[in-house]
mmCIF file of C-alpha atoms in Angstrom:
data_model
loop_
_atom_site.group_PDB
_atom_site.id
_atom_site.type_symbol
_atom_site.label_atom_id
_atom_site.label_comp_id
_atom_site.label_asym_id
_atom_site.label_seq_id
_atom_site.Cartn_x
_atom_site.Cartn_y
_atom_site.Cartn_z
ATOM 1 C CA UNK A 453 113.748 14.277 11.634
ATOM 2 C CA UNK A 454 109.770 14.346 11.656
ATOM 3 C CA UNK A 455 107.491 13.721 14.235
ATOM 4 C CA UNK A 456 106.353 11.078 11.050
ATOM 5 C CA UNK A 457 109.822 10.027 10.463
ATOM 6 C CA UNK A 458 111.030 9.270 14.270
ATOM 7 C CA UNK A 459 107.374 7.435 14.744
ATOM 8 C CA UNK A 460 108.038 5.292 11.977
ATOM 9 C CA UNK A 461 111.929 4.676 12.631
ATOM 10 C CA UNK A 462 110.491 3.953 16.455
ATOM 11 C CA UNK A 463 107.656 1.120 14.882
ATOM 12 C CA UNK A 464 110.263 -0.283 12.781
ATOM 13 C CA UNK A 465 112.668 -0.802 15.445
ATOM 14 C CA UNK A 466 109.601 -2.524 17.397
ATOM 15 C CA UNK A 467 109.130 -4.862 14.882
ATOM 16 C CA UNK A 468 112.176 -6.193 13.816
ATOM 17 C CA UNK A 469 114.464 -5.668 17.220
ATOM 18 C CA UNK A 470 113.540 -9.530 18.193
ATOM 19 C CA UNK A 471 113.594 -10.857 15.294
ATOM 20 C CA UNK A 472 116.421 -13.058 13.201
ATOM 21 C CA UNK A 473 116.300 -13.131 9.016
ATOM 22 C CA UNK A 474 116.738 -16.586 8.177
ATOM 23 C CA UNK A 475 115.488 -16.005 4.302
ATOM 24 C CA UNK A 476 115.949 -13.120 1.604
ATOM 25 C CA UNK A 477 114.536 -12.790 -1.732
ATOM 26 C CA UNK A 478 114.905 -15.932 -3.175
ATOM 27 C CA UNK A 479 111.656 -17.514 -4.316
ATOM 28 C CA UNK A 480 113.052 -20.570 -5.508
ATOM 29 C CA UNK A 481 114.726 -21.470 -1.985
ATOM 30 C CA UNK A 482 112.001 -20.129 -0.099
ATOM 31 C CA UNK A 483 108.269 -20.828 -1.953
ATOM 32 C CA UNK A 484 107.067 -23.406 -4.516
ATOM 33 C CA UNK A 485 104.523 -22.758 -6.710
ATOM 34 C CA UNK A 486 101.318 -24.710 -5.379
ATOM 35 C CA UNK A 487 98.431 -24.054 -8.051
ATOM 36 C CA UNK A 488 97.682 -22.464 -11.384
ATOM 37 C CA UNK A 489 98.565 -25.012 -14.141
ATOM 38 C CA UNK A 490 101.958 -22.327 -15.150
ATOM 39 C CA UNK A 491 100.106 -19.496 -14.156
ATOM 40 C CA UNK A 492 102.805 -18.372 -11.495
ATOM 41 C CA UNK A 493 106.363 -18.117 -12.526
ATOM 42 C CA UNK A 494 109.614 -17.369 -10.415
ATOM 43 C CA UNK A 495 111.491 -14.432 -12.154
ATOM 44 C CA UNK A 496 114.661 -12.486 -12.197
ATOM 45 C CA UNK A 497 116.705 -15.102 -10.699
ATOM 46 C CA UNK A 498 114.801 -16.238 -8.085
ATOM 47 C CA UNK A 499 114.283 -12.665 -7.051
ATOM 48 C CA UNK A 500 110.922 -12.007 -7.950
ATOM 49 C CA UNK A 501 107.240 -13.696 -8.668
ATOM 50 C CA UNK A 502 104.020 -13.158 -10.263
ATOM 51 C CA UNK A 503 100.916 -14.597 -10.309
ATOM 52 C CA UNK A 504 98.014 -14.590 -13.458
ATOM 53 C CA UNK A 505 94.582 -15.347 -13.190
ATOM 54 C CA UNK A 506 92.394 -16.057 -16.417
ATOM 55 C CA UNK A 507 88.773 -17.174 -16.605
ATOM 56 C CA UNK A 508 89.332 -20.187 -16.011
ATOM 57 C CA UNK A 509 92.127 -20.801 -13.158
ATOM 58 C CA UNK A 510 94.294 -18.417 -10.660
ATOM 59 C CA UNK A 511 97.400 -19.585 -9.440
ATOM 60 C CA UNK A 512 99.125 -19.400 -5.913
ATOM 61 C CA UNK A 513 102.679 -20.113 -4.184
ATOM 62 C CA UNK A 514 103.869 -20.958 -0.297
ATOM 63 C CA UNK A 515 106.739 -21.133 1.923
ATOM 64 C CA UNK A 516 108.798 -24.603 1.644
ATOM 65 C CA UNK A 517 109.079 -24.228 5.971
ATOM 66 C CA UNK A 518 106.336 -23.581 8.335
ATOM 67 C CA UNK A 519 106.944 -21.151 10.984
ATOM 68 C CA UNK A 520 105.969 -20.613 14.895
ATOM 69 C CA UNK A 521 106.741 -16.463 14.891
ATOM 70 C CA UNK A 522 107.993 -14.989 12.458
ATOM 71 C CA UNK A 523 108.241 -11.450 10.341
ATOM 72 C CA UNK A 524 107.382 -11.618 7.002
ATOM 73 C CA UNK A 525 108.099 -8.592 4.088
ATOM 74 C CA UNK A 526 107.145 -8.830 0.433
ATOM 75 C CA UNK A 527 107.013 -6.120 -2.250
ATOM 76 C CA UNK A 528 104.100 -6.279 -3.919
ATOM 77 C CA UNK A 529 102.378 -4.213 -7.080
ATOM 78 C CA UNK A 530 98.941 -5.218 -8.315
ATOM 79 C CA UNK A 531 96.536 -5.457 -10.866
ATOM 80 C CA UNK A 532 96.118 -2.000 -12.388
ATOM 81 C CA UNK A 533 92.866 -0.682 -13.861
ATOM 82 C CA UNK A 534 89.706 -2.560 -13.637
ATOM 83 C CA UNK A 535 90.004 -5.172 -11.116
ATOM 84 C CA UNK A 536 86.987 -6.065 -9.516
ATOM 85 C CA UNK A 537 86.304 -9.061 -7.903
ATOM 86 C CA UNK A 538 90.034 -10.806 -8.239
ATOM 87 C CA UNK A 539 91.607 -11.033 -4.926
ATOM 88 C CA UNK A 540 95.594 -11.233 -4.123
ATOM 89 C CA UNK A 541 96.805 -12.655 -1.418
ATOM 90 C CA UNK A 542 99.624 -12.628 1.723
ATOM 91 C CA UNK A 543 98.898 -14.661 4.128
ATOM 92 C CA UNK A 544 99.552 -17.127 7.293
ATOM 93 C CA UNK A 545 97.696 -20.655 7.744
ATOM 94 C CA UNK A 546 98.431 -23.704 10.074
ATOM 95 C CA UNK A 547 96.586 -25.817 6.962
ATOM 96 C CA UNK A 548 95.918 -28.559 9.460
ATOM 97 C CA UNK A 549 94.782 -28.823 12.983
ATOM 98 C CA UNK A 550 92.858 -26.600 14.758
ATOM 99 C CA UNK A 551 92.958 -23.666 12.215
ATOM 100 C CA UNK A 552 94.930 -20.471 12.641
ATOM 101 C CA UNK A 553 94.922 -17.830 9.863
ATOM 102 C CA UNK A 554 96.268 -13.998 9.325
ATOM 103 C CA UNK A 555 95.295 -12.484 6.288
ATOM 104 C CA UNK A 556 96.267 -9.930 4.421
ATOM 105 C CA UNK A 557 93.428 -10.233 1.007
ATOM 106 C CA UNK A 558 93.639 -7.230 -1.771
ATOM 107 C CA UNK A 559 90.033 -6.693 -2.728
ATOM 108 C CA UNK A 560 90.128 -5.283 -6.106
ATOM 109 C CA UNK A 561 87.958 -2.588 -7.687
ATOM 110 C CA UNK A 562 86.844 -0.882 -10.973
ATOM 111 C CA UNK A 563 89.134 1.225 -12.630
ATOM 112 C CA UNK A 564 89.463 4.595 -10.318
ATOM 113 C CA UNK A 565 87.754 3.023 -7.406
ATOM 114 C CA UNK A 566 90.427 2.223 -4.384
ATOM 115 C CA UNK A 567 91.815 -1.124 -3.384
ATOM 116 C CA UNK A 568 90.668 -2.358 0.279
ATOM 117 C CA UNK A 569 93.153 -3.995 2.202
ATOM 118 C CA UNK A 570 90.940 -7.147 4.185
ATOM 119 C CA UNK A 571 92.861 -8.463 7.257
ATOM 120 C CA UNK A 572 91.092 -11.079 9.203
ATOM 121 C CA UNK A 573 92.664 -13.804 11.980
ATOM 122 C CA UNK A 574 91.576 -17.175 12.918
ATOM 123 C CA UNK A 575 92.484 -18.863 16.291
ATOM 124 C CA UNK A 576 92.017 -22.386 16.960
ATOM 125 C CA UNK A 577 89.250 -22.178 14.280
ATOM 126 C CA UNK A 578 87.359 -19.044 15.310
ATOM 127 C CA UNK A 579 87.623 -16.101 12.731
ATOM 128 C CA UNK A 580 85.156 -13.208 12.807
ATOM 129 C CA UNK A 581 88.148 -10.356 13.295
ATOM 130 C CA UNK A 582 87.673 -8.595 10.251
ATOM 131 C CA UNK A 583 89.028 -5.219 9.420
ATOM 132 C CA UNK A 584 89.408 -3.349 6.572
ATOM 133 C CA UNK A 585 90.902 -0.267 5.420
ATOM 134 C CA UNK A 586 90.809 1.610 1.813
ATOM 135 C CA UNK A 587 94.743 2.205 0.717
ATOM 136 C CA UNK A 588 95.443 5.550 0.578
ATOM 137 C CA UNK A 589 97.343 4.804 -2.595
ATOM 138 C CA UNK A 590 97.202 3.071 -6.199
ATOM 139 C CA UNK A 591 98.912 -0.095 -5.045
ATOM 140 C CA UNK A 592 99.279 -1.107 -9.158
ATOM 141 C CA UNK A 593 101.416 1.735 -10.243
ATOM 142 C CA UNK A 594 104.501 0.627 -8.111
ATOM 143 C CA UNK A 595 105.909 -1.805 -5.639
ATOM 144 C CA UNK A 596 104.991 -1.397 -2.108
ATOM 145 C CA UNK A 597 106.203 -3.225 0.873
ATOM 146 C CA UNK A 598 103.513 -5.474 3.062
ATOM 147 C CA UNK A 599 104.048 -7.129 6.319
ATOM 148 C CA UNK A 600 102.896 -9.478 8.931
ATOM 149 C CA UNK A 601 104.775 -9.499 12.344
ATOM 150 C CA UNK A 602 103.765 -12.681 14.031
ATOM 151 C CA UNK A 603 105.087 -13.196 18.074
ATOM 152 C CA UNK A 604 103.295 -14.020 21.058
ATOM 153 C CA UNK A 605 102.365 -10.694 22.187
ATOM 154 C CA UNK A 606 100.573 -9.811 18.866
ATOM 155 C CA UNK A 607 100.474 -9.613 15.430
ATOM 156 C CA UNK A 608 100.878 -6.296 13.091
ATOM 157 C CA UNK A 609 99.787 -6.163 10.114
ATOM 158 C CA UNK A 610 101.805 -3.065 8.153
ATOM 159 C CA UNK A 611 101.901 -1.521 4.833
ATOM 160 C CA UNK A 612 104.938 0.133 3.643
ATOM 161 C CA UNK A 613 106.528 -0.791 7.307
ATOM 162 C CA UNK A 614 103.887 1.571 8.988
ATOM 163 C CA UNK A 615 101.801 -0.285 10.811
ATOM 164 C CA UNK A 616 98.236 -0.340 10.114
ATOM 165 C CA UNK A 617 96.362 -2.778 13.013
ATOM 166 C CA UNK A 618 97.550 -4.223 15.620
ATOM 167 C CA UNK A 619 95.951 -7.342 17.219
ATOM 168 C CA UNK A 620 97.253 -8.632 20.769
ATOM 169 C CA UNK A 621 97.521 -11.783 22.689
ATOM 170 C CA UNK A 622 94.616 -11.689 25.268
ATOM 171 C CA UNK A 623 95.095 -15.882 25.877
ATOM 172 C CA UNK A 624 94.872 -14.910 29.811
ATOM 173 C CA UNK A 625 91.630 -13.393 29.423
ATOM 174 C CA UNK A 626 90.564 -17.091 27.621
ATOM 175 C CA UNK A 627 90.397 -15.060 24.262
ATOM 176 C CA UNK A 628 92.163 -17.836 21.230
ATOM 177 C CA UNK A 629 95.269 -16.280 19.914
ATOM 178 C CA UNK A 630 97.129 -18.003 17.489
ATOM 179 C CA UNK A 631 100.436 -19.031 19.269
ATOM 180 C CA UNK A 632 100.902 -22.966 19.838
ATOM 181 C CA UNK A 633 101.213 -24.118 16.192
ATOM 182 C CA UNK A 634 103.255 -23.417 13.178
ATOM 183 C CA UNK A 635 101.806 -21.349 9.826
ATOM 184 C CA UNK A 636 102.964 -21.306 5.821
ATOM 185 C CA UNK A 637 103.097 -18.022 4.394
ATOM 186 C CA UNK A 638 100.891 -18.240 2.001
ATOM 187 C CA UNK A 639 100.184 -16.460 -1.265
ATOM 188 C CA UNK A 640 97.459 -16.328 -4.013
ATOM 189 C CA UNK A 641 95.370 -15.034 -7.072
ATOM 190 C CA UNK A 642 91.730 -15.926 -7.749
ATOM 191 C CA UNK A 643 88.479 -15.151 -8.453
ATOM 192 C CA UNK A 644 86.445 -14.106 -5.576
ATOM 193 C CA UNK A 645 83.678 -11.743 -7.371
ATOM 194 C CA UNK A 646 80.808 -13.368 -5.621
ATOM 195 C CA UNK A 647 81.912 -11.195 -2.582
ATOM 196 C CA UNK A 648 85.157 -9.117 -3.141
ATOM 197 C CA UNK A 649 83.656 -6.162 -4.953
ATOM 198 C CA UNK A 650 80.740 -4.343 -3.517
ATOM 199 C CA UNK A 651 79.753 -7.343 -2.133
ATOM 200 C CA UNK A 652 79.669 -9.517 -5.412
ATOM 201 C CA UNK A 653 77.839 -7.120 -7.270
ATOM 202 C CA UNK A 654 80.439 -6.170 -9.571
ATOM 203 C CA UNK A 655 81.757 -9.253 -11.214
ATOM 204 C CA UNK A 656 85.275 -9.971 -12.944
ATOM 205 C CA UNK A 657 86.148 -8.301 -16.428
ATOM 206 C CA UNK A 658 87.532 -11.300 -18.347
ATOM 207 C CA UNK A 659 87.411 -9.226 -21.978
ATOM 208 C CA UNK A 660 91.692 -8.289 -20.708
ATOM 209 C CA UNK A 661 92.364 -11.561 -18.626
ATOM 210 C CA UNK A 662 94.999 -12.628 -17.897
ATOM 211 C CA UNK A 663 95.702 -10.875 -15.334
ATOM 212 C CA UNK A 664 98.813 -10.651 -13.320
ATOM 213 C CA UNK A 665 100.231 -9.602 -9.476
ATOM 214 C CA UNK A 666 103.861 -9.191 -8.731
ATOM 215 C CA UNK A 667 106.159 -10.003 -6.037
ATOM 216 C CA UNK A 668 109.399 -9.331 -5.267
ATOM 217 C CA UNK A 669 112.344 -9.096 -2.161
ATOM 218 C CA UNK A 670 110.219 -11.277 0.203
ATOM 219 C CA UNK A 671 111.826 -11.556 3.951
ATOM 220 C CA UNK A 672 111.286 -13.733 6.300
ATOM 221 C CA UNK A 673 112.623 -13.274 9.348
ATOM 222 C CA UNK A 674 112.328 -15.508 12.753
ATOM 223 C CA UNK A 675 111.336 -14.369 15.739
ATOM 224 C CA UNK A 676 114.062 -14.741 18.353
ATOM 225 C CA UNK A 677 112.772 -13.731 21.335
ATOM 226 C CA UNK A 678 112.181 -10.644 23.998
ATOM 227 C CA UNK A 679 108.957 -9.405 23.812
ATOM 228 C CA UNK A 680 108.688 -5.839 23.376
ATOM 229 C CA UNK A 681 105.317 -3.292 23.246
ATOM 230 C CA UNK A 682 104.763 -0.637 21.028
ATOM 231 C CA UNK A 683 105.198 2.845 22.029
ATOM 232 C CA UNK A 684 102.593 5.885 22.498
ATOM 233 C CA UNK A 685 103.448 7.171 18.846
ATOM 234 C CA UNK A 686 102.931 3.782 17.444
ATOM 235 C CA UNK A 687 100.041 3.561 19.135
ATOM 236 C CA UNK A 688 99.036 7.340 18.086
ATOM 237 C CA UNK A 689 100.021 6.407 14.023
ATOM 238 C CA UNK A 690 97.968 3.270 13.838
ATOM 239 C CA UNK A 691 94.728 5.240 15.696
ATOM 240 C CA UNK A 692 95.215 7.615 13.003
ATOM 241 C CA UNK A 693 95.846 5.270 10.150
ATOM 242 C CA UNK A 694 92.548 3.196 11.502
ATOM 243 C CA UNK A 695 90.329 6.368 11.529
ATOM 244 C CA UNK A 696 91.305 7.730 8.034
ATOM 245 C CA UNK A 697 91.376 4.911 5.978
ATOM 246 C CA UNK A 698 89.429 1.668 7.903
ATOM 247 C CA UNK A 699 86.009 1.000 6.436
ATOM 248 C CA UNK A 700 84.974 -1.890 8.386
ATOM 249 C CA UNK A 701 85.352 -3.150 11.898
ATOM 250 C CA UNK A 702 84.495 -6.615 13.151
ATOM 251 C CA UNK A 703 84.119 -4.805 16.671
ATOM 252 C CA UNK A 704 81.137 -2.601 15.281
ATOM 253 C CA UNK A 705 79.140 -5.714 14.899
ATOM 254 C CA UNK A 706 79.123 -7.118 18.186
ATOM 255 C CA UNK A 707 81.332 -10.351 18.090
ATOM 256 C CA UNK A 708 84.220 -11.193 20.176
ATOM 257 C CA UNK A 709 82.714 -8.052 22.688
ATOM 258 C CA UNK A 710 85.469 -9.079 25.183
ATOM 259 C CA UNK A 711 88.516 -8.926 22.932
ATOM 260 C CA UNK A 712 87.138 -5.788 21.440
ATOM 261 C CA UNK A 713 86.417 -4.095 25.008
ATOM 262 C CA UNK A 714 90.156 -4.485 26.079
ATOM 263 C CA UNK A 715 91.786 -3.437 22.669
ATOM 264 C CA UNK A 716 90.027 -0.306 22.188
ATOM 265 C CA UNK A 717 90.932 -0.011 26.201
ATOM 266 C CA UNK A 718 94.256 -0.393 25.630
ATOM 267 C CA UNK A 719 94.085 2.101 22.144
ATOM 268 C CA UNK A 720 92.401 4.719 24.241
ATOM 269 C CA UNK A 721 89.411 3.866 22.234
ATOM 270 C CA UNK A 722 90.621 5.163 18.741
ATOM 271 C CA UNK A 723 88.314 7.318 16.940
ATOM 272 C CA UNK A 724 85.310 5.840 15.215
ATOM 273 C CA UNK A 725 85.337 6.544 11.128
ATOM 274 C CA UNK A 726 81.617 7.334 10.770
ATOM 275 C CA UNK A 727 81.729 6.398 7.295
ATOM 276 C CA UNK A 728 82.391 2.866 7.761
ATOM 277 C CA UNK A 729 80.654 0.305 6.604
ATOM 278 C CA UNK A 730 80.151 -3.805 6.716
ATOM 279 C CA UNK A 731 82.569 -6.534 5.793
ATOM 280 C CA UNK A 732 81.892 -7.072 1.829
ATOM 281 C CA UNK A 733 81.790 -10.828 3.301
ATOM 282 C CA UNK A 734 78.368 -9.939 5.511
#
């Protein structure tokens, strides 16, 4: 087995050791379709999903349960060719309360440009923790698996179960995590071109709309327990994942300086991407 092979069999084993499935592939027992006027249809039985935007409306779906930890998997292909400005969604949200939020947003681009994957959290209303990373793939010519592993150490965000950032409970250092409330998982397709694409200067193509994002074999599996940290090759994978690929990093602007000091502590201080930019939000 590879050094690749044994760190991804080690992250995997991470993620999903304290952990319990409690739902599998079945969008009609699992999600209802919340917006888009019969723009999102269940498919295959239950088994899959997919979501069309046109000019005039998106659509979205969400979990029928809330959840306080949880793992959650879906197979997911995108838009293909010209893109820009629609954004697809996977994501957490308390919806009421004091807000919590984990995103996962798919930023498309113009036909040949790459996709960037946006992950952001919010704790008890305070977001700001912004990263994002340029997929070293063309997520619209096949399915590929994303994840969010939600527990009260952390959360990992992961793309094709290799984990891509990491993002830990520092609640004892009086930093907000999200961990005393329940979140939907969340999912969506809609026009953001006033900021998704080189920062809303490239609006949305309607001349081939509608447009459509699948999904398919969505998990979600509850969190049952005993805590346990990555290891050193996680650790080593998602440093190199972050330097390679991540084009933007809420820490290089100088917010949340206390979270950010003890992360890139604990990572060792990863290695800085010179080529980086600024959140396409900013």
């Amino acid at each position: 087995m590879s050094i690749y092979s044994s760190s991804l069999l080690l992250l995997f084993s991470v993620s999903i050791c304290c952990f319990v499935v409690t739902s599998k592939g079945d969008f009609s027992t699992d999600t209802k379709i919340t917006w888009g006027d019969g723009r999102a249809k269940i498919t295959e039985g239950g088994k899959a999903l997919t979501l069309s935007i046109d000019k005039k409306l998106g659509s979205g779906f969400q979990s029928k349960k809330d959840y306080l930890f949880a793992r959650f998997d879906v197979e997911m292909k995108l838009i293909p060719g010209n893109a820009a400005g629609l954004v697809t969604t996977f994501y957490l949200s308390s919806l009421e309360g004091s807000h919590d939020e984990v995103d996962m947003e798919f930023l498309g681009n113009v036909t040949g440009e790459p996709y960037t994957l946006h992950t952001n959290i919010y704790a008890q209303g305070e977001g700001h923790r912004e990263r994002g990373f340029h997929l070293w793939f063309d997520p619209s010519a096949k399915f590929h698996q994303y994840s969010i592993v939600w527990n009260p150490e952390r959360i990992i965000f992961m793309v094709d179960n290799k984990a891509v950032r990491v993002h830990e409970n520092l609640a004892n250092l009086g930093v907000p995590f999200p961990a005393k409330q329940p979140m939907w998982l969340i999912a969506s397709l809609w026009n953001g071109d006033q900021w998704a694409t080189q920062k809303g200067r490239i609006k949305a193509n309607w001349t081939d709309a509608p447009y459509t994002a699948h999904y398919r074999n969505l998990v979600i599996t509850k969190y049952a327990g005993n805590n346990q940290a990555l290891t050193n090759l996680d650790e080593k994978n998602i440093r190199s994942v972050q330097d390679k690929f991540m084009i933007y990093d809420y820490c290089d602007y100088g917010v949340h300086p206390l979270e950010c000091e003890k992360q890139n502590s604990q990572a060792n201080e990863k290695p800085k991407n010179s080529n980086r930019g600024s959140d396409p939000k900013n």
